[in-house]
Amino acid sequence: MHKLSTLAAALAVGSLISLPVLAADEAPAEAAAATKPAAAKSKGGGVFATVNGVAIPQSAADAFISEQKAQGAPEGAELRNAVREELIRRELLAQEAKKKGLDKQAAIAIQADLARQAIYVRAFIQDYVKKHPISDETLKADYDKIKAQLGGSEYKTRHILVEKEDDAKAIIAKLKGGAKFEDLAKQSKDPGSKDNGGDLGWGSPANYVKPFADALTKLQKGKFSETPVKTEFGYHVILQEDARPLTPPPFDAIKPQLAQRAQQQQIEKMVNDLRSKAKVE
């Protein structure tokens, strides 16, 4: 029995449960070529392997190898052999599926259409991103904008959130009477902080909704808000425990995240533009 190397075994296990990795513009052609005799030639330049008389086009193997290399697999004979074994196994299983008539089942045909559609979508997005690169000037402008939004200080904050204004006023009265903020925070309706004394940790005012941020920045260190602060979530009693200068990370350190964010926004805008122009019934 043929023995796979470690790489081949790992590739087979991981790939047999995933979608075929084919270049989007070649997927339909390769699917058609795979049903023709071994003498058939794919537009990729030849036949990679033949399984029971069915050709696996070289272009499919090339695409698969490129995908594995992009994921970190080392170039070499071991990778090529692993891909060969994987594509042979796939073809064998596909042939068995067709013998059982699975390719004629409506639900499976729909899944195949969705998989093909996903390949087109991925290829289009990759092509769009390649043709619409984000400039360093744009990323730097985004960086400066975010820095300005964050402000020059960050605060260590606690809060107590309640439903009614009168409840907030009652809490403020107890605080003025000497009650501990941490103890009163147990009645907060904020599940993320109520069991931790209302602690929100260190954060920029930009992390909070505007009424909360405005009230927080007006407080002095160690002081709590003496009037309830209303937001869309309810009424807050806010304690500013401490403040310190905010030092954002340098541009180069977060440039990859900025680029990813900008690309996502660019793609979202493109999709929204297409959606607005589409005739949908």
CSV table of C-alpha atoms in Angstrom, one decimal, residues 19-20 93-94 96-117:
chain,number,residue,atom,x,y,z
A,19,LEU,CA,-13.4,22.9,-0.8
A,20,PRO,CA,-11.3,22.4,-3.8
A,93,LEU,CA,-14.1,10.0,-4.2
A,94,ALA,CA,-15.7,12.3,-6.8
A,96,GLU,CA,-17.7,7.2,-6.4
A,97,ALA,CA,-20.1,10.0,-5.6
A,98,LYS,CA,-21.1,10.2,-9.3
A,99,LYS,CA,-21.6,6.4,-9.4
A,100,LYS,CA,-24.1,6.8,-6.6
A,101,GLY,CA,-25.8,9.6,-8.4
A,102,LEU,CA,-25.0,12.2,-5.7
A,103,ASP,CA,-24.2,14.8,-8.3
A,104,LYS,CA,-27.8,14.6,-9.5
A,105,GLN,CA,-29.2,15.4,-6.0
A,106,ALA,CA,-30.7,18.9,-5.9
A,107,ALA,CA,-29.3,19.8,-2.5
A,108,ILE,CA,-25.8,18.8,-3.5
A,109,ALA,CA,-26.0,20.7,-6.8
A,110,ILE,CA,-27.0,23.8,-4.9
A,111,GLN,CA,-23.9,23.3,-2.6
A,112,ALA,CA,-21.7,23.0,-5.6
A,113,ASP,CA,-23.2,26.2,-7.1
A,114,LEU,CA,-22.5,28.0,-3.8
A,115,ALA,CA,-19.0,26.7,-3.6
A,116,ARG,CA,-18.3,27.9,-7.2
A,117,GLN,CA,-19.9,31.3,-6.3
